[in-house]
Amino acid sequence: MMTIVAAYRYGSFAIVISDFRITHKQGTIKSQYDACMKYAQLGFNMGMFFAGDVEYIQKLIPILRSIQSRLTTDNVIDENGPLRQELLAFNRGLGIGKRVFQGIGFLFDPQFNKNEIFMLQGFSGTETLQVKKLASGMCTIIGEGSKVPDLQNALTNLGRAGSSYTKIRSFHRRMQLQSRMIFPKRYKKYDQETIANLLQNKLNQVIRGCGTGVYNELGISPYYVKSLIGKSGFCMLSGTNVDSHITTDFDENGSVPRTTYTYTLEWDEKGKALYWSDSLSPGRVKVQEIEKYIIPNTPVQMAVNPNGQFDPFTFDVPTQDIYIMNQWVEEGGFIERTFYKQIWLESDFYNPDLYRIAIDCKCPPIEIERYKRGGKHILFVSDALAKEFEESVANHVFDHEWLEQYIINYDSFYK
């Protein structure tokens, strides 16, 4: 289950974002490889994305292929249909264990230009097997990635905004009528690939907000592949993603420079295989199909852009929950400070949603040079003082003497 597959369906269309990481556990030892495509083509008109136990899934795929010709868009989600009944029969023959699989699949009917997009979930050795239509107008997440707080809602809201017609005011033509301005309406709708890019960017943003430890904890690779499902067609998108980090932050050495990181997914026509590469790792890595996946000889993982996101995991703080200050310094103008709390979850990563506890702005042109660094910064507050600090800091945002009593590293931001 240590993976992420996120699917947003709208009507007969869907966008699927999936990762490449496979996690192997032997006792307390865990090794992870970014080398597996979580997708299998099951016939000319059927495919499925998977999360769960790889060995279990590899045994399921031949069963799915064997019944593919008997499946229709009418019976594929039927409780008594061939899909659920054949998989149940297979499950009964397995010993009871902790093996689980989830799947997001699609089936096309080219004759009538329609499809069905559905979800599967089952457990080995049990009668538990769920088959249901994938809900339209919302995001469905399978795998451990579903544990990230508010990720499903964030992707659902963005998907709805991008895939529905939105009335946008046009300022090109205006008419004066009875002393009122009338703005003719025009309609805009994003194309499917644009929505996919927006969803992937949002997914990246939310997961990165948990800190880099989330990739190891949930078994998720830091970059993904996008797939598009239409009424009677499917495509997986290759290409290069550019992750640029542009900031107005500064430190004692001046402004923080822009950094750029690239990740490329490409099909090798000669070798008939898919490969990924990134600008921080040597060479390229072959992406295996899940049906034929075997453990690579050496661990291989995509690099995480070290400057791409403010990362609480890089600091050794005295409290489990952390406090953050975003200090915006406008030379010759104003200084704005916002204080946040970021909560440590039982899942062993940070909640991506920051809780604001204080904000204030002032214009101190005389002492502007005393504010040494701009941007987001971790505040070192002792555990004994944390509760008092959190309750009172809103009244002391620029009270340097008070802040120095609570923030151990305060001289890093103000001298």
Short mmCIF file of C-alpha atoms in Angstrom, two decimals:
data_model
loop_
_atom_site.label_atom_id
_atom_site.label_comp_id
_atom_site.label_asym_id
_atom_site.label_seq_id
_atom_site.Cartn_x
_atom_site.Cartn_y
_atom_site.Cartn_z
CA MET A 1 0.00 0.00 0.00
CA MET A 2 3.05 2.28 0.22
CA THR A 3 2.43 4.33 -2.91
CA ILE A 4 0.06 6.95 -4.25
CA VAL A 5 -2.40 6.86 -7.14
CA ALA A 6 -4.70 9.87 -7.36
CA ALA A 7 -7.54 9.96 -9.89
CA TYR A 8 -9.88 12.83 -10.64
CA ARG A 9 -12.92 11.82 -12.68
CA TYR A 10 -15.30 14.20 -14.40
CA GLY A 11 -17.99 12.50 -16.44
CA SER A 12 -16.45 10.14 -18.98
CA PHE A 13 -12.97 11.63 -18.47
CA ALA A 14 -10.35 11.13 -15.80
CA ILE A 15 -6.82 12.20 -14.89
CA VAL A 16 -4.59 9.79 -12.99
CA ILE A 17 -1.35 10.74 -11.23
CA SER A 18 0.81 7.87 -9.98
CA ASP A 19 4.29 7.46 -8.52
CA PHE A 20 7.17 4.99 -9.06
CA ARG A 21 8.25 3.89 -5.58
CA ILE A 22 8.21 0.29 -4.36
CA THR A 23 8.93 -0.49 -0.70
CA HIS A 24 10.40 -3.82 0.45
CA LYS A 25 10.43 -4.76 4.14
CA GLN A 26 12.41 -7.48 5.85
CA GLY A 27 11.80 -7.21 9.57
CA THR A 28 12.75 -3.69 10.57
CA ILE A 29 14.82 -3.11 7.43
CA LYS A 30 13.09 -1.12 4.70
CA SER A 31 14.48 -0.55 1.20
CA GLN A 32 12.83 1.60 -1.43
CA TYR A 33 13.22 1.77 -5.21
CA ASP A 34 11.80 4.34 -7.64
CA ALA A 35 11.60 1.86 -10.47
CA CYS A 36 8.04 0.60 -10.97
CA MET A 37 5.11 1.72 -13.08
CA LYS A 38 1.90 1.05 -11.11
CA TYR A 39 -0.09 0.37 -14.29
CA ALA A 40 -0.93 -2.70 -16.38
CA GLN A 41 -2.56 -2.86 -19.79
CA LEU A 42 -5.11 -5.69 -19.55
CA GLY A 43 -6.35 -5.72 -23.13
CA PHE A 44 -6.90 -3.41 -26.07
CA ASN A 45 -9.75 -1.68 -24.23
CA MET A 46 -8.88 -2.09 -20.53
CA GLY A 47 -6.18 -0.92 -18.11
CA MET A 48 -5.67 -0.58 -14.38
CA PHE A 49 -3.53 1.30 -11.83
CA PHE A 50 -2.58 -0.56 -8.66
CA ALA A 51 -1.59 -0.05 -5.04
CA GLY A 52 -0.80 -2.81 -2.56
CA ASP A 53 1.22 -6.00 -2.27
CA VAL A 54 3.23 -6.43 -5.48
CA GLU A 55 3.33 -10.25 -5.42
CA TYR A 56 -0.43 -10.35 -4.87
CA ILE A 57 -1.02 -7.91 -7.74
CA GLN A 58 1.26 -9.89 -10.07
CA LYS A 59 -0.95 -12.94 -9.51
CA LEU A 60 -4.13 -10.93 -10.07
CA ILE A 61 -3.13 -9.49 -13.45
CA PRO A 62 -3.37 -12.81 -15.41
CA ILE A 63 -6.84 -13.37 -13.87
CA LEU A 64 -7.93 -9.92 -15.03
CA ARG A 65 -6.61 -10.58 -18.53
CA SER A 66 -8.39 -13.90 -18.75
CA ILE A 67 -11.82 -12.35 -18.09
CA GLN A 68 -11.32 -9.08 -19.94
CA SER A 69 -13.25 -10.24 -23.03
CA ARG A 70 -16.30 -11.00 -20.86
CA LEU A 71 -16.44 -7.57 -19.30
CA THR A 72 -18.70 -4.78 -20.53
CA THR A 73 -19.33 -1.26 -19.33
CA ASP A 74 -22.64 -2.58 -17.98
CA ASN A 75 -21.37 -5.56 -15.95
CA VAL A 76 -17.89 -4.49 -14.85
CA ILE A 77 -19.13 -2.98 -11.57
CA ASP A 78 -21.95 -5.49 -11.05
CA GLU A 79 -21.59 -7.35 -7.71
CA ASN A 80 -22.56 -10.57 -9.48
CA GLY A 81 -20.59 -9.79 -12.62
CA PRO A 82 -17.55 -11.73 -13.86
CA LEU A 83 -14.97 -9.26 -12.50
CA ARG A 84 -15.94 -9.48 -8.84
CA GLN A 85 -16.88 -13.15 -8.91
CA GLU A 86 -13.66 -14.32 -10.58
CA LEU A 87 -11.49 -12.28 -8.24
CA LEU A 88 -13.43 -13.59 -5.23
CA ALA A 89 -12.85 -17.16 -6.38
CA PHE A 90 -9.13 -16.42 -6.70
CA ASN A 91 -9.04 -14.80 -3.25
CA ARG A 92 -10.64 -17.81 -1.58
CA GLY A 93 -7.74 -19.96 -2.71
CA LEU A 94 -5.20 -17.78 -0.93
CA GLY A 95 -4.24 -18.08 2.71
CA ILE A 96 -5.59 -15.45 5.07
CA GLY A 97 -2.95 -12.79 5.49
CA LYS A 98 -2.38 -9.10 5.32
CA ARG A 99 -2.12 -8.93 1.56
CA VAL A 100 -4.23 -6.19 0.11
CA PHE A 101 -4.65 -4.53 -3.25
CA GLN A 102 -6.46 -1.50 -4.57
CA GLY A 103 -7.02 -0.64 -8.18
CA ILE A 104 -8.39 2.12 -10.37
CA GLY A 105 -9.40 0.72 -13.73
CA PHE A 106 -11.10 1.70 -16.95
CA LEU A 107 -12.96 -0.22 -19.64
CA PHE A 108 -13.79 1.17 -23.07
CA ASP A 109 -16.69 0.38 -25.37
CA PRO A 110 -15.34 1.70 -28.72
CA GLN A 111 -18.53 0.80 -30.59
CA PHE A 112 -20.64 3.23 -28.59
CA ASN A 113 -17.79 5.62 -27.67
CA LYS A 114 -18.27 5.24 -23.92
CA ASN A 115 -16.42 3.87 -20.92
CA GLU A 116 -16.63 2.89 -17.28
CA ILE A 117 -14.05 3.99 -14.70
CA PHE A 118 -14.08 2.06 -11.45
CA MET A 119 -12.27 1.19 -8.24
CA LEU A 120 -11.36 -2.19 -6.74
CA GLN A 121 -10.26 -3.17 -3.24
CA GLY A 122 -9.65 -6.65 -1.91
CA PHE A 123 -7.92 -8.69 0.81
CA SER A 124 -6.35 -12.10 0.31
CA GLY A 125 -8.13 -15.11 1.81
CA THR A 126 -11.36 -13.24 2.53
CA GLU A 127 -14.75 -12.55 1.00
CA THR A 128 -13.98 -8.84 1.12
CA LEU A 129 -13.85 -7.47 -2.41
CA GLN A 130 -15.34 -4.13 -3.34
CA VAL A 131 -16.02 -3.00 -6.90
CA LYS A 132 -17.61 0.38 -7.45
CA LYS A 133 -17.94 3.18 -9.96
CA LEU A 134 -15.36 5.92 -9.48
CA ALA A 135 -17.27 8.98 -8.30
CA SER A 136 -17.44 11.88 -10.72
CA GLY A 137 -16.49 15.39 -9.63
CA MET A 138 -14.12 14.27 -6.90
CA CYS A 139 -10.61 12.93 -6.42
CA THR A 140 -10.04 9.34 -5.31
CA ILE A 141 -6.68 8.41 -3.75
CA ILE A 142 -5.44 4.87 -3.18
CA GLY A 143 -2.29 3.79 -1.37
CA GLU A 144 -0.65 5.32 1.68
CA GLY A 145 -0.77 8.74 0.01
CA SER A 146 -4.41 8.92 1.12
CA LYS A 147 -3.11 9.60 4.66
CA VAL A 148 -1.90 13.10 3.72
CA PRO A 149 -4.37 15.51 5.39
CA ASP A 150 -6.68 17.46 3.07
CA LEU A 151 -4.94 16.22 -0.09
CA GLN A 152 -8.15 14.68 -1.45
CA ASN A 153 -10.11 17.90 -0.84
CA ALA A 154 -7.41 20.08 -2.38
CA LEU A 155 -7.30 17.99 -5.57
CA THR A 156 -11.10 17.74 -5.72
CA ASN A 157 -11.57 21.49 -5.47
CA LEU A 158 -8.91 22.18 -8.09
CA GLY A 159 -10.27 19.50 -10.42
CA ARG A 160 -13.79 20.92 -10.19
CA ALA A 161 -12.55 24.43 -10.91
CA GLY A 162 -10.52 23.35 -13.92
CA SER A 163 -12.87 20.85 -15.51
CA SER A 164 -16.10 22.83 -15.35
CA TYR A 165 -17.12 25.78 -17.44
CA THR A 166 -16.41 29.02 -15.62
CA LYS A 167 -17.91 32.39 -16.47
CA ILE A 168 -15.16 34.98 -16.76
CA ARG A 169 -15.83 38.68 -17.12
CA SER A 170 -14.56 40.13 -20.35
CA PHE A 171 -13.20 43.66 -20.25
CA HIS A 172 -12.67 43.96 -24.00
CA ARG A 173 -16.23 45.17 -24.68
CA ARG A 174 -18.23 47.28 -22.28
CA MET A 175 -21.60 48.93 -22.65
CA GLN A 176 -23.06 51.79 -20.69
CA LEU A 177 -26.69 51.14 -19.83
CA GLN A 178 -28.74 53.17 -17.38
CA SER A 179 -25.57 54.33 -15.55
CA ARG A 180 -24.40 50.76 -15.02
CA MET A 181 -21.42 48.94 -16.54
CA ILE A 182 -22.45 45.75 -18.31
CA PHE A 183 -19.76 43.09 -18.83
CA PRO A 184 -20.56 40.49 -21.50
CA LYS A 185 -19.79 36.96 -20.29
CA ARG A 186 -17.36 34.58 -21.95
CA TYR A 187 -16.69 30.95 -21.05
CA LYS A 188 -13.40 29.21 -20.45
CA LYS A 189 -12.57 25.57 -19.89
CA TYR A 190 -9.09 24.11 -19.47
CA ASP A 191 -8.00 21.22 -21.67
CA GLN A 192 -7.37 17.86 -20.02
CA GLU A 193 -3.58 18.06 -20.07
CA THR A 194 -3.62 21.52 -18.46
CA ILE A 195 -5.85 20.22 -15.66
CA ALA A 196 -3.45 17.29 -15.21
CA ASN A 197 -0.52 19.69 -14.82
CA LEU A 198 -2.45 21.78 -12.29
CA LEU A 199 -3.38 18.69 -10.27
CA GLN A 200 0.19 17.39 -10.28
CA ASN A 201 1.53 20.78 -9.11
CA LYS A 202 -1.03 20.87 -6.28
CA LEU A 203 -0.22 17.30 -5.27
CA ASN A 204 3.49 18.19 -5.20
CA GLN A 205 2.83 21.30 -3.14
CA VAL A 206 0.71 19.56 -0.49
CA ILE A 207 2.96 16.52 -0.08
CA ARG A 208 6.12 18.61 0.10
CA GLY A 209 4.52 20.65 2.84
CA CYS A 210 4.71 17.51 5.03
CA GLY A 211 8.53 17.58 4.84
CA THR A 212 10.88 15.26 2.92
CA GLY A 213 10.40 12.47 5.48
CA VAL A 214 6.92 11.85 4.06
CA TYR A 215 8.41 10.19 0.94
CA ASN A 216 10.10 7.50 3.00
CA GLU A 217 7.27 7.12 5.51
CA LEU A 218 4.48 6.67 2.94
CA GLY A 219 6.60 5.08 0.22
CA ILE A 220 6.03 7.83 -2.36
CA SER A 221 8.47 9.00 -5.03
CA PRO A 222 8.91 12.81 -5.22
CA TYR A 223 7.84 12.97 -8.88
CA TYR A 224 4.99 11.37 -10.79
CA VAL A 225 3.55 10.36 -14.13
CA LYS A 226 0.28 11.77 -15.49
CA SER A 227 -2.24 9.72 -17.47
CA LEU A 228 -5.36 10.84 -19.32
CA ILE A 229 -8.52 8.76 -19.80
CA GLY A 230 -11.08 9.75 -22.43
CA LYS A 231 -14.33 8.22 -23.62
CA SER A 232 -12.51 5.59 -25.66
CA GLY A 233 -8.81 6.38 -25.37
CA PHE A 234 -5.93 6.40 -22.89
CA CYS A 235 -2.50 8.00 -22.91
CA MET A 236 0.39 8.31 -20.48
CA LEU A 237 2.34 11.56 -20.72
CA SER A 238 6.12 11.62 -20.95
CA GLY A 239 8.33 14.71 -21.07
CA THR A 240 10.37 16.94 -18.80
CA ASN A 241 9.16 18.67 -15.65
CA VAL A 242 11.04 21.77 -14.55
CA ASP A 243 10.96 22.55 -10.84
CA SER A 244 12.12 26.15 -10.42
CA HIS A 245 12.53 27.69 -6.98
CA ILE A 246 12.28 31.49 -7.14
CA THR A 247 12.33 33.42 -3.90
CA THR A 248 12.62 36.93 -2.52
CA ASP A 249 14.38 35.55 0.56
CA PHE A 250 17.77 36.90 1.53
CA ASP A 251 20.45 36.06 4.07
CA GLU A 252 23.72 37.58 5.25
CA ASN A 253 25.23 36.87 1.80
CA GLY A 254 22.48 38.69 -0.10
CA SER A 255 19.48 37.45 -2.08
CA VAL A 256 18.89 33.70 -2.36
CA PRO A 257 19.52 32.71 -6.01
CA ARG A 258 17.02 30.90 -8.19
CA THR A 259 17.52 27.15 -8.47
CA THR A 260 16.20 24.81 -11.17
CA TYR A 261 15.74 21.05 -11.03
CA THR A 262 14.52 18.88 -13.91
CA TYR A 263 12.95 15.44 -14.01
CA THR A 264 12.47 13.62 -17.31
CA LEU A 265 10.34 10.62 -18.22
CA GLU A 266 10.99 9.24 -21.71
CA TRP A 267 10.24 6.20 -23.80
CA ASP A 268 13.26 4.51 -25.38
CA GLU A 269 12.01 3.22 -28.72
CA LYS A 270 15.12 1.13 -29.32
CA GLY A 271 15.04 -0.58 -25.94
CA LYS A 272 11.21 -0.58 -25.78
CA ALA A 273 11.32 0.64 -22.20
CA LEU A 274 10.48 3.68 -20.08
CA TYR A 275 13.24 5.58 -18.26
CA TRP A 276 13.41 8.44 -15.79
CA SER A 277 16.31 10.74 -15.05
CA ASP A 278 16.82 13.88 -12.97
CA SER A 279 19.37 16.69 -12.88
CA LEU A 280 20.76 15.66 -9.48
CA SER A 281 21.35 11.96 -10.16
CA PRO A 282 23.78 10.28 -12.58
CA GLY A 283 22.51 8.25 -15.54
CA ARG A 284 18.94 7.13 -16.05
CA VAL A 285 16.75 4.48 -14.44
CA LYS A 286 14.52 1.93 -16.15
CA VAL A 287 10.90 1.89 -15.01
CA GLN A 288 9.63 -1.69 -14.80
CA GLU A 289 6.05 -2.70 -15.44
CA ILE A 290 4.41 -3.91 -12.23
CA GLU A 291 3.53 -7.29 -13.77
CA LYS A 292 7.20 -8.08 -14.43
CA TYR A 293 8.74 -6.15 -11.57
CA ILE A 294 11.78 -7.63 -9.81
CA ILE A 295 13.92 -5.96 -7.15
CA PRO A 296 16.73 -3.92 -8.75
CA ASN A 297 20.29 -4.88 -7.87
CA THR A 298 20.92 -1.57 -6.10
CA PRO A 299 18.58 0.90 -4.39
CA VAL A 300 17.67 3.81 -6.63
CA GLN A 301 15.61 6.85 -5.74
CA MET A 302 14.72 10.14 -7.38
CA ALA A 303 16.48 13.09 -5.82
CA VAL A 304 14.41 15.64 -3.93
CA ASN A 305 15.15 19.20 -4.99
CA PRO A 306 16.97 20.49 -1.87
CA ASN A 307 15.88 24.08 -2.51
CA GLY A 308 12.43 23.39 -3.86
CA GLN A 309 10.54 23.66 -0.60
CA PHE A 310 11.00 24.95 2.92
CA ASP A 311 11.60 21.68 4.78
CA PRO A 312 11.08 21.32 8.56
CA PHE A 313 12.81 17.92 8.47
CA THR A 314 16.20 19.58 7.96
CA PHE A 315 16.12 21.16 11.44
CA ASP A 316 16.78 19.48 14.79
CA VAL A 317 14.16 21.27 16.86
CA PRO A 318 13.56 20.80 20.62
CA THR A 319 9.79 20.32 20.21
CA GLN A 320 7.83 17.76 18.17
CA ASP A 321 5.44 20.38 16.80
CA ILE A 322 7.36 23.25 15.26
CA TYR A 323 7.03 27.02 15.12
CA ILE A 324 7.79 28.95 11.94
CA MET A 325 8.24 32.64 11.27
CA ASN A 326 7.84 34.10 7.80
CA GLN A 327 9.71 37.42 7.82
CA TRP A 328 9.12 39.72 4.87
CA VAL A 329 11.52 42.66 4.75
CA GLU A 330 10.94 45.44 2.23
CA GLU A 331 13.97 47.72 2.24
CA GLY A 332 12.98 51.35 2.88
CA GLY A 333 9.40 50.24 3.46
CA PHE A 334 7.93 47.78 5.93
CA ILE A 335 8.51 44.52 7.77
CA GLU A 336 5.82 41.86 8.07
CA ARG A 337 6.09 38.88 10.40
CA THR A 338 3.77 35.89 10.45
CA PHE A 339 4.12 33.11 13.03
CA TYR A 340 2.82 29.60 12.38
CA LYS A 341 2.57 26.28 14.14
CA GLN A 342 3.05 23.06 12.17
CA ILE A 343 1.81 19.89 13.85
CA TRP A 344 3.61 16.55 13.90
CA LEU A 345 1.26 13.69 13.01
CA GLU A 346 1.15 10.15 14.33
CA SER A 347 1.93 9.07 10.76
CA ASP A 348 5.49 10.39 11.37
CA PHE A 349 5.40 13.45 9.14
CA TYR A 350 4.16 17.02 9.44
CA ASN A 351 0.65 18.23 8.68
CA PRO A 352 1.03 20.31 5.48
CA ASP A 353 -1.49 22.86 6.76
CA LEU A 354 0.15 25.60 8.80
CA TYR A 355 -1.82 27.06 11.71
CA ARG A 356 -1.30 30.82 11.96
CA ILE A 357 -0.84 32.05 15.53
CA ALA A 358 0.29 35.67 14.99
CA ILE A 359 0.81 38.35 12.34
CA ASP A 360 1.90 41.99 12.44
CA CYS A 361 3.48 44.63 10.23
CA LYS A 362 5.49 47.75 11.01
CA CYS A 363 7.58 50.40 9.29
CA PRO A 364 10.89 50.85 11.15
CA PRO A 365 13.15 52.58 8.58
CA ILE A 366 15.81 53.40 11.19
CA GLU A 367 16.46 49.81 12.24
CA ILE A 368 15.67 48.03 8.94
CA GLU A 369 19.25 46.74 8.70
CA ARG A 370 18.87 44.84 12.00
CA TYR A 371 16.53 42.31 10.37
CA LYS A 372 19.16 39.93 9.04
CA ARG A 373 17.22 37.33 7.03
CA GLY A 374 14.03 37.20 4.98
CA GLY A 375 11.83 34.17 4.30
CA LYS A 376 10.55 31.25 6.35
CA HIS A 377 12.53 30.19 9.41
CA ILE A 378 12.22 27.51 12.07
CA LEU A 379 12.06 28.94 15.59
CA PHE A 380 13.88 27.00 18.31
CA VAL A 381 11.53 27.19 21.31
CA SER A 382 12.10 24.90 24.29
CA ASP A 383 9.37 22.42 25.10
CA ALA A 384 8.89 23.95 28.55
CA LEU A 385 8.12 27.39 27.09
CA ALA A 386 6.23 26.32 23.96
CA LYS A 387 2.69 26.60 25.34
CA GLU A 388 3.30 30.05 26.85
CA PHE A 389 5.02 31.22 23.66
CA GLU A 390 2.13 30.08 21.47
CA GLU A 391 -0.51 31.75 23.66
CA SER A 392 1.27 35.14 23.94
CA VAL A 393 3.33 35.72 20.80
CA ALA A 394 0.47 37.57 19.04
CA ASN A 395 1.03 40.46 21.49
CA HIS A 396 4.81 40.50 21.05
CA VAL A 397 5.52 40.12 17.32
CA PHE A 398 8.09 42.95 17.36
CA ASP A 399 8.97 42.86 21.05
CA HIS A 400 12.57 41.75 20.57
CA GLU A 401 13.40 41.50 24.26
CA TRP A 402 10.40 39.25 24.88
CA LEU A 403 11.08 37.11 21.80
CA GLU A 404 14.73 36.57 22.81
CA GLN A 405 13.50 34.94 26.03
CA TYR A 406 11.59 32.26 24.11
CA ILE A 407 13.35 31.82 20.76
CA ILE A 408 16.80 30.27 21.21
CA ASN A 409 17.97 31.20 17.71
CA TYR A 410 16.42 34.68 17.57
CA ASP A 411 19.76 36.32 16.77
CA SER A 412 19.63 34.53 13.38
CA PHE A 413 16.84 36.90 12.28
CA TYR A 414 17.47 40.07 14.27
CA LYS A 415 20.68 41.57 15.65
#
